[in-house]
XYZ file of C-alpha atoms in Angstrom:
602
model
C 120.063 91.138 74.321
C 117.475 89.309 76.396
C 118.049 85.671 77.232
C 116.587 82.924 79.375
C 119.171 80.909 81.301
C 118.877 77.552 83.044
C 121.450 74.949 84.033
C 121.413 73.726 80.429
C 123.000 77.052 79.346
C 126.116 76.778 81.562
C 129.230 77.415 79.530
C 131.531 74.506 78.721
C 134.513 75.896 80.720
C 132.320 76.247 83.809
C 130.981 72.729 83.395
C 134.510 71.383 82.988
C 135.653 73.294 86.087
C 132.738 71.934 88.074
C 133.519 68.393 86.949
C 137.213 68.735 87.832
C 136.380 70.041 91.300
C 133.903 67.210 91.790
C 136.436 64.634 90.687
C 139.084 65.974 93.054
C 136.690 65.876 95.965
C 135.560 62.366 95.049
C 139.167 61.162 95.267
C 139.530 62.713 98.706
C 136.380 61.219 100.164
C 135.440 57.562 99.800
C 133.407 56.033 98.399
C 133.883 57.839 95.091
C 130.761 59.101 93.329
C 130.645 60.171 89.671
C 128.981 63.632 89.735
C 130.318 65.060 86.520
C 127.198 64.365 84.421
C 124.701 65.396 87.095
C 122.613 68.523 86.454
C 121.131 69.850 89.729
C 117.918 71.876 89.617
C 118.892 75.540 89.197
C 117.118 78.836 88.722
C 115.750 80.152 85.454
C 116.844 83.742 84.823
C 115.395 85.973 82.111
C 117.215 89.211 81.339
C 120.271 90.668 79.671
C 122.726 87.751 79.731
C 125.634 90.193 80.030
C 124.071 91.577 83.202
C 124.840 88.547 85.364
C 127.553 85.959 85.846
C 127.447 82.521 87.441
C 130.181 81.267 89.744
C 129.857 77.491 89.794
C 131.299 75.536 92.711
C 130.919 71.916 93.701
C 127.243 71.791 94.531
C 127.674 69.433 97.481
C 130.083 71.746 99.308
C 129.213 75.255 98.111
C 126.194 76.311 96.045
C 126.745 78.352 92.901
C 126.308 82.140 92.980
C 124.336 84.211 90.481
C 125.895 87.705 90.557
C 123.854 90.590 89.119
C 126.559 92.941 87.832
C 124.653 95.440 85.644
C 121.565 97.648 85.963
C 118.584 96.061 84.250
C 115.382 94.030 84.453
C 115.544 90.376 85.524
C 112.976 87.658 86.215
C 113.994 84.723 88.399
C 111.969 81.546 88.850
C 112.435 77.900 89.712
C 113.357 75.893 92.790
C 116.898 75.084 93.905
C 119.103 74.114 96.807
C 122.290 74.643 94.815
C 122.273 78.309 93.845
C 121.879 81.734 95.441
C 121.700 85.394 94.314
C 123.888 88.425 94.973
C 123.391 91.943 93.568
C 126.750 93.683 93.332
C 127.590 97.117 94.877
C 126.327 100.125 92.929
C 123.912 98.108 90.770
C 120.238 99.101 90.454
C 118.234 96.034 89.429
C 114.512 95.553 88.819
C 114.004 91.937 89.803
C 110.831 89.852 89.641
C 110.658 86.688 91.739
C 108.104 84.467 90.036
C 107.441 81.259 91.986
C 111.077 81.095 93.070
C 112.293 78.919 95.948
C 115.927 79.151 97.117
C 116.939 76.949 100.057
C 120.620 77.148 101.006
C 120.005 76.608 104.721
C 122.501 73.709 104.806
C 125.395 76.043 103.955
C 126.717 78.322 106.715
C 127.260 81.987 105.812
C 125.359 81.537 102.554
C 122.567 84.010 101.800
C 119.660 83.079 99.550
C 119.345 86.637 98.210
C 121.867 89.340 99.117
C 121.737 93.037 98.206
C 125.309 94.314 98.545
C 126.156 97.674 100.164
C 125.250 100.508 97.811
C 123.065 98.314 95.593
C 119.351 98.950 94.994
C 116.761 96.289 94.177
C 113.191 97.044 93.132
C 111.632 93.662 93.847
C 108.296 92.526 92.434
C 106.702 89.364 93.817
C 104.615 87.082 91.616
C 103.243 83.730 92.707
C 104.658 81.999 95.791
C 108.302 82.639 96.687
C 110.487 81.280 99.476
C 113.996 82.190 100.680
C 115.964 80.148 103.267
C 119.516 81.100 104.192
C 122.369 79.441 106.057
C 123.743 80.199 109.529
C 124.313 83.910 110.169
C 122.675 85.222 107.005
C 119.360 86.972 106.393
C 116.922 85.403 103.943
C 116.876 88.672 102.011
C 119.975 90.493 103.224
C 120.021 94.275 102.913
C 122.176 96.035 105.482
C 124.231 99.063 106.451
C 127.860 98.266 107.244
C 130.370 100.664 108.787
C 131.972 103.009 106.237
C 129.885 101.557 103.399
C 126.667 102.860 101.812
C 123.513 101.045 102.891
C 121.795 98.633 100.554
C 118.256 99.479 99.444
C 115.292 97.159 98.960
C 111.934 98.303 97.567
C 109.182 95.687 97.313
C 106.970 97.256 94.681
C 103.281 98.099 94.730
C 102.901 95.871 91.662
C 103.642 92.801 93.826
C 100.667 90.451 93.748
C 102.515 87.417 95.081
C 104.019 86.325 98.387
C 107.403 85.900 100.026
C 108.208 83.582 102.917
C 111.552 84.478 104.509
C 113.328 82.124 106.935
C 116.825 83.331 107.933
C 119.822 81.511 109.290
C 120.457 81.633 113.035
C 121.162 85.130 114.345
C 120.299 87.096 111.221
C 117.217 89.153 110.487
C 114.588 87.702 108.213
C 114.881 90.756 105.959
C 117.755 93.112 106.819
C 121.071 92.609 108.589
C 123.200 89.537 109.190
C 124.796 88.098 112.316
C 128.219 89.202 113.635
C 130.270 90.046 116.692
C 128.250 93.251 116.474
C 124.985 92.651 114.670
C 124.611 94.176 111.245
C 122.257 97.138 110.994
C 119.367 96.809 108.561
C 119.564 98.869 105.370
C 116.866 100.889 103.621
C 113.763 98.694 103.375
C 110.481 99.828 101.787
C 107.457 97.570 101.326
C 104.675 98.831 99.067
C 102.819 95.600 98.248
C 102.762 91.811 98.319
C 102.297 89.339 101.161
C 105.450 89.102 103.287
C 105.859 86.488 106.029
C 109.038 86.433 108.125
C 109.591 83.749 110.755
C 112.734 84.203 112.834
C 113.241 82.014 115.876
C 116.846 82.905 116.664
C 118.007 86.311 117.860
C 117.765 88.581 114.809
C 114.785 90.849 114.120
C 111.980 89.730 111.876
C 112.669 92.792 109.711
C 115.631 95.003 110.674
C 118.894 94.278 112.484
C 120.869 91.079 113.010
C 122.144 89.691 116.322
C 125.450 90.614 117.959
C 127.329 87.577 119.305
C 129.757 89.475 121.525
C 128.709 93.120 121.244
C 125.535 95.039 120.507
C 122.666 93.928 118.310
C 122.180 95.505 114.901
C 119.896 98.531 114.635
C 116.693 98.346 112.626
C 117.779 100.737 109.860
C 115.199 102.659 107.832
C 112.011 100.620 107.427
C 108.940 101.989 105.629
C 105.735 100.035 104.979
C 103.178 101.713 102.706
C 101.098 98.710 101.670
C 100.807 94.956 101.406
C 100.340 92.373 104.148
C 103.389 92.015 106.387
C 103.838 89.494 109.215
C 107.154 89.576 111.114
C 107.985 87.285 114.066
C 111.092 86.985 116.255
C 111.994 85.534 119.644
C 114.748 87.824 120.973
C 114.968 90.427 118.245
C 112.126 92.844 117.588
C 109.360 91.814 115.250
C 110.293 94.943 113.307
C 113.396 96.829 114.504
C 116.604 95.889 116.330
C 118.356 92.548 116.772
C 119.423 90.919 120.047
C 122.829 91.867 121.454
C 125.103 90.008 123.875
C 125.677 93.451 125.438
C 122.991 95.902 124.309
C 120.034 95.198 122.078
C 119.910 96.974 118.738
C 117.991 100.226 118.431
C 114.632 100.064 116.708
C 115.870 102.246 113.853
C 113.411 104.453 111.976
C 110.124 102.639 111.373
C 107.310 104.317 109.407
C 104.060 102.474 108.655
C 101.508 104.366 106.561
C 99.400 101.626 104.947
C 98.710 97.938 104.505
C 98.145 95.299 107.178
C 101.120 94.816 109.489
C 101.616 92.258 112.273
C 104.816 92.451 114.347
C 105.428 90.104 117.296
C 108.373 89.291 119.544
C 108.558 86.909 122.454
C 111.073 88.864 124.566
C 111.853 92.096 122.681
C 109.606 94.880 121.380
C 106.960 94.113 118.799
C 108.147 97.242 116.970
C 111.369 98.835 118.271
C 114.430 97.649 120.167
C 115.968 94.191 120.374
C 116.670 92.258 123.580
C 119.895 93.122 125.408
C 122.141 90.577 127.115
C 122.074 92.791 130.203
C 125.217 91.150 131.514
C 123.623 87.735 131.079
C 120.282 88.775 132.563
C 118.548 89.076 129.176
C 117.017 92.400 130.143
C 114.973 94.112 127.401
C 115.843 97.532 128.856
C 119.499 97.017 127.875
C 119.220 98.577 124.455
C 120.917 101.253 122.406
C 117.580 102.998 122.008
C 113.920 102.651 121.159
C 114.367 104.147 117.701
C 111.514 106.101 116.152
C 108.037 105.006 115.129
C 105.655 107.031 112.957
C 102.562 106.594 110.827
C 102.433 110.114 109.348
C 99.276 112.116 110.055
C 97.343 110.467 107.208
C 98.329 106.842 107.863
C 95.727 104.165 107.188
C 97.470 100.926 108.167
C 95.978 98.174 110.310
C 98.784 97.484 112.794
C 99.069 94.652 115.312
C 102.152 95.023 117.518
C 102.622 92.583 120.408
C 105.264 91.204 122.756
C 104.973 88.394 125.266
C 107.406 89.905 127.765
C 108.085 93.510 126.698
C 106.404 96.539 125.107
C 104.409 96.314 121.920
C 105.820 99.567 120.478
C 109.020 100.932 122.031
C 108.721 104.542 120.826
C 105.409 106.180 121.735
C 106.666 109.778 121.781
C 104.630 110.636 118.685
C 101.476 108.791 119.747
C 99.411 111.968 119.596
C 100.066 112.157 115.863
C 99.550 108.499 114.973
C 96.970 107.659 112.349
C 95.670 104.162 111.676
C 94.090 101.183 113.389
C 96.161 99.644 116.187
C 95.642 96.282 117.868
C 97.082 95.811 121.332
C 96.017 92.434 122.560
C 92.404 91.848 121.534
C 91.451 95.539 121.653
C 91.729 97.691 118.526
C 91.662 101.488 118.570
C 91.627 104.112 115.865
C 94.223 106.864 116.056
C 93.468 110.160 114.329
C 90.129 111.774 113.459
C 89.647 109.896 110.182
C 91.097 106.618 108.890
C 90.458 104.914 105.545
C 92.292 101.542 105.266
C 93.539 100.762 101.774
C 93.550 96.976 102.227
C 90.932 94.414 103.309
C 90.964 93.632 107.015
C 89.108 91.467 109.504
C 88.010 92.009 113.088
C 88.506 88.428 114.248
C 86.242 86.487 116.598
C 86.911 87.528 120.188
C 88.393 90.888 119.120
C 86.913 94.356 119.482
C 87.335 97.522 117.405
C 86.247 100.870 118.894
C 85.532 104.037 116.889
C 85.456 107.015 119.296
C 82.851 109.763 119.103
C 85.154 112.243 117.322
C 86.416 109.692 114.783
C 85.294 108.351 111.431
C 86.229 104.999 109.944
C 85.781 104.987 106.159
C 85.750 101.775 104.133
C 86.823 102.946 100.651
C 85.603 101.555 97.367
C 87.171 98.160 96.665
C 88.001 97.479 100.343
C 86.187 94.912 102.521
C 85.816 95.004 106.307
C 84.841 91.566 107.599
C 83.549 91.717 111.173
C 83.616 88.434 113.085
C 84.071 90.081 116.484
C 82.623 93.302 117.921
C 82.700 96.834 116.505
C 81.758 99.676 118.878
C 80.559 102.695 116.908
C 80.677 105.763 119.123
C 81.788 107.695 116.041
C 80.998 107.342 112.346
C 81.383 104.484 109.900
C 81.192 105.457 106.230
C 80.814 102.468 103.946
C 81.889 103.196 100.388
C 83.116 99.637 99.914
C 81.884 96.446 101.540
C 81.218 95.760 105.230
C 80.424 92.106 105.890
C 79.032 91.794 109.393
C 79.080 88.228 110.697
C 78.804 89.146 114.359
C 77.868 92.307 116.323
C 78.163 96.025 115.622
C 77.003 98.247 118.470
C 75.839 101.508 116.944
C 75.929 104.130 119.707
C 76.101 106.900 117.133
C 72.878 108.510 115.880
C 72.034 107.247 112.404
C 71.769 110.826 111.103
C 75.458 111.399 111.895
C 76.675 108.674 109.576
C 75.977 107.584 106.036
C 74.668 104.253 107.259
C 71.256 102.841 106.901
C 72.378 100.200 109.354
C 70.132 97.261 108.677
C 70.406 93.847 107.073
C 70.034 91.900 110.252
C 68.039 92.620 113.382
C 68.445 95.770 115.426
C 67.227 96.244 118.966
C 66.803 99.463 120.954
C 70.471 99.453 122.014
C 71.580 99.666 118.411
C 73.027 96.147 118.230
C 73.210 95.158 114.584
C 72.941 91.468 113.845
C 74.463 89.422 111.047
C 74.368 90.839 107.548
C 75.326 93.942 105.591
C 75.554 97.606 106.505
C 73.792 99.661 103.850
C 74.311 103.260 102.768
C 71.284 105.486 103.244
C 69.512 106.780 100.143
C 69.922 110.530 99.662
C 67.572 113.214 98.452
C 68.250 114.508 94.950
C 69.150 118.176 95.392
C 67.839 121.362 93.675
C 64.746 119.899 92.031
C 62.725 122.518 90.093
C 59.344 121.932 88.432
C 59.713 121.098 84.710
C 56.449 119.300 83.949
C 58.040 115.819 83.932
C 58.393 113.115 86.650
C 61.659 113.453 88.610
C 63.426 111.011 90.949
C 63.227 112.194 94.570
C 66.124 110.078 95.912
C 69.338 108.654 94.518
C 69.201 104.957 93.716
C 71.129 102.583 95.975
C 71.831 99.163 94.503
C 72.692 96.418 96.982
C 74.642 93.185 96.746
C 72.081 91.400 98.897
C 68.454 92.342 99.453
C 66.655 95.563 98.549
C 65.492 98.950 99.720
C 61.742 99.545 99.469
C 60.281 103.049 99.126
C 56.887 104.569 99.853
C 55.343 108.046 99.582
C 52.413 107.296 101.891
C 53.915 104.771 104.352
C 51.511 102.083 103.132
C 52.276 101.187 99.494
C 55.862 99.971 99.070
C 57.993 99.374 95.985
C 61.650 98.805 95.132
C 61.279 101.391 92.359
C 62.871 104.758 93.084
C 59.992 107.213 93.899
C 59.273 109.967 91.363
C 57.035 113.041 91.413
C 55.991 115.758 88.951
C 54.203 118.552 90.790
C 55.978 121.220 92.845
C 55.690 120.604 96.576
C 57.204 118.954 99.655
C 57.453 115.142 99.685
C 58.220 112.632 102.451
C 59.957 109.484 101.224
C 59.793 106.442 103.529
C 62.297 103.615 103.117
C 63.143 100.260 104.717
C 65.328 97.194 104.051
C 64.019 93.814 102.908
C 65.932 90.592 102.349
C 66.062 88.534 99.169
C 62.754 86.843 100.006
C 60.970 90.171 100.564
C 60.968 89.912 104.384
C 61.202 93.305 106.093
C 64.359 93.354 108.206
C 64.530 96.961 109.361
C 62.502 99.686 110.941
C 61.134 102.464 108.719
C 63.147 105.599 108.026
C 62.250 108.727 106.124
C 63.649 111.774 104.393
C 62.064 114.864 102.879
C 62.593 116.511 99.527
C 60.979 119.365 97.650
C 60.309 120.195 94.024
C 60.464 123.994 93.834
C 58.426 126.249 91.609
C 60.301 128.131 88.915
C 60.989 131.862 89.372
C 62.531 134.119 92.019
C 62.035 131.620 94.836
C 64.638 129.374 93.212
C 67.383 131.917 93.947
C 66.391 132.007 97.600
C 66.326 128.221 97.782
C 69.753 127.950 96.070
C 71.227 130.355 98.612
C 69.849 128.319 101.516
C 71.202 125.095 100.032
C 74.633 126.658 99.498
C 74.733 127.813 103.112
C 73.734 124.341 104.311
C 76.494 122.716 102.248
C 79.057 125.179 103.614
C 78.436 124.295 107.260
C 78.078 120.562 106.593
C 81.613 120.518 105.179
C 83.050 121.562 108.549
C 84.052 118.380 110.430
C 85.224 117.515 113.932
C 88.821 118.410 114.808
C 91.322 116.580 117.023
C 94.902 117.529 117.813
C 97.613 116.993 120.405
C 99.555 119.458 122.516
C 102.359 119.063 125.021
C 101.543 119.772 128.658
C 102.439 123.340 129.621
C 102.509 124.526 126.005
C 100.037 126.292 123.746
C 99.099 125.328 120.226
C 96.763 126.726 117.577
C 95.020 125.171 114.615
C 92.281 126.399 112.318
C 89.129 125.050 110.808
C 89.189 125.619 107.097
C 86.832 128.578 106.637
C 84.370 127.479 103.981
C 82.683 130.239 101.993
C 79.328 129.297 100.490
C 78.769 129.625 96.776
C 76.707 132.786 97.319
C 79.444 134.493 99.310
C 77.980 134.273 102.832
C 80.771 133.986 105.404
C 81.011 130.908 107.644
C 81.464 131.854 111.321
C 82.337 129.822 114.407
C 81.185 130.206 118.001
C 82.184 128.067 120.973
C 79.057 127.065 122.891
C 80.431 124.812 125.644
C 83.456 122.863 126.840
C 86.834 123.369 128.457
C 87.927 126.870 129.460
C 91.383 126.030 128.137
C 90.103 125.857 124.539
C 89.130 129.047 122.685
C 87.604 129.397 119.221
C 87.577 132.612 117.173
C 84.862 133.570 114.704
C 87.118 132.715 111.768
C 87.767 129.205 113.073
C 91.107 129.547 114.855
C 91.268 127.028 117.733
C 93.770 127.614 120.553
C 94.671 125.264 123.401
C 96.031 127.378 126.283
C 98.370 126.590 129.154
C 96.825 124.730 132.066
C 95.884 121.461 130.365
C 97.035 118.376 132.248
C 99.179 115.647 130.740
C 97.363 112.479 129.712
C 93.881 114.033 129.611
C 91.465 114.920 126.799
C 89.610 118.232 126.622
C 86.556 118.826 124.456
C 84.797 121.958 123.241
C 81.590 122.159 121.201
C 81.426 124.695 118.390
C 78.429 126.097 116.519
C 79.110 126.703 112.819
C 76.852 129.255 111.114
C 76.362 130.308 107.493
C 73.298 132.475 106.948
C 70.463 130.622 108.693
C 72.144 127.233 108.343
C 73.950 125.806 111.374
C 76.009 122.772 112.298
C 77.657 121.588 115.516
C 81.153 120.105 115.656
C 83.588 119.021 118.364
C 87.165 119.990 119.076
C 89.194 117.371 120.968
C 92.577 118.203 122.478
C 94.796 115.382 123.729
C 97.609 116.389 126.090
C 100.830 114.395 125.879
């Protein structure tokens, strides 16, 4: 049975008990106040009414507790300072917070929302939500206690709303609470929503709580796959361990694969270990360990990790395998050969993002990159979504090596792109064969702002896609114009051919298949430990007509070899901390392509 519960639904025995407790307290403390008929603002809960119970105390001395005792689906909304939530051990609850605000910060050791050991909560955020806890308790407490199973929190991908988490002193914002030894964070996964954690006292933003007399709590298992997450702490990590009077908590196991993540600490790691007491020296090196940090090899997150007085990321042992966009200070770098962020992001004014020559930054469909700073394109930028350029993009990469027809704005000889949009180049329609009717020579390319004009003679221009009937070779010129018709780019061109019917078509199809085969082979980058060897392989692409793709190293480091079937081997002799590059010629029939192999030594 589904029910909606508010304070008006409280059972008569509970109301009587509350009144009796209030009356007793009124007699003990003068002047007496009649509270029995007062209904404080409480939460509205929708769900199986047998799935939760309400423990009602005197609201002025202890807020009531909503205990989720059965598996099920629950929606919680409303604003209160007189009630808090606890999910009991072993329960799996799907809970939606819909414009809920719980503020029990005036009550020590009272948690706004607690997930008990062994409980699992799949939390969906709708609207604006806020959790404030009392002294020693996390805003959203999910922890791993000794000899008890860890609690589990999953903030779902369906979350479209926000959560602001402000913990009590010494606890994590999301994770462990405060204690003689700080409580370790539990299993925390964030797949969506906008999460803001502000912790100014000792615990991590997300992760472990502070240890008053012993070590800080470890970070636990923290995974972020999406959403926008901002986590701040002073002496605990932004994401990771809490501060300890003896040793700071370990960073735990932090994995960030997607979303936009900002983690900052004043005196501990941005991501990693908490601050250690260091025998009263407050030394960040007094820690139980850095923990682990990973992005997986296909990560696409935009990560800003900073610390005023310590390291931004404590564990860098897997740096060679990171994937994503990392900000350190006002410089942003791409890790991995190809990154495609899944969420909108901004390069802010005064900040710089660099794409190296062996890397490609792809803006997927539905994602917006807003550039208000500087983007340095030594590699490729593929715009399948929306790139709003309000400042400067320096295009050091040849236009032919990207899918960008870079204009909308002014461009000088250095490749500095002014304000406006980056535009995808039109492409030639492939495999055109004479059929007696007009055929489009290029694919259309609709724009949000402005137009592309086309010409077949370089003199007469039109926004109509050019078409031709007769067999032959055609040169298509194109340029960008703004909404008023003003030309805002230099002229570019491409060629296309309408082939005659007959045997020549087979020859042409074979050549096109070979060209496609070699164009599919992309740059490679991998890491190897100094003094070790490691092998990888290009994927050997066979063309549709069966011609074998072969590989031949043409230049580069003697420590890199490439076999004809695309096996790349980095040999002993490479020096730690350096990059080695080899250039490879890819051949299929008469079609060729050149790619790079980059080896980073760690």
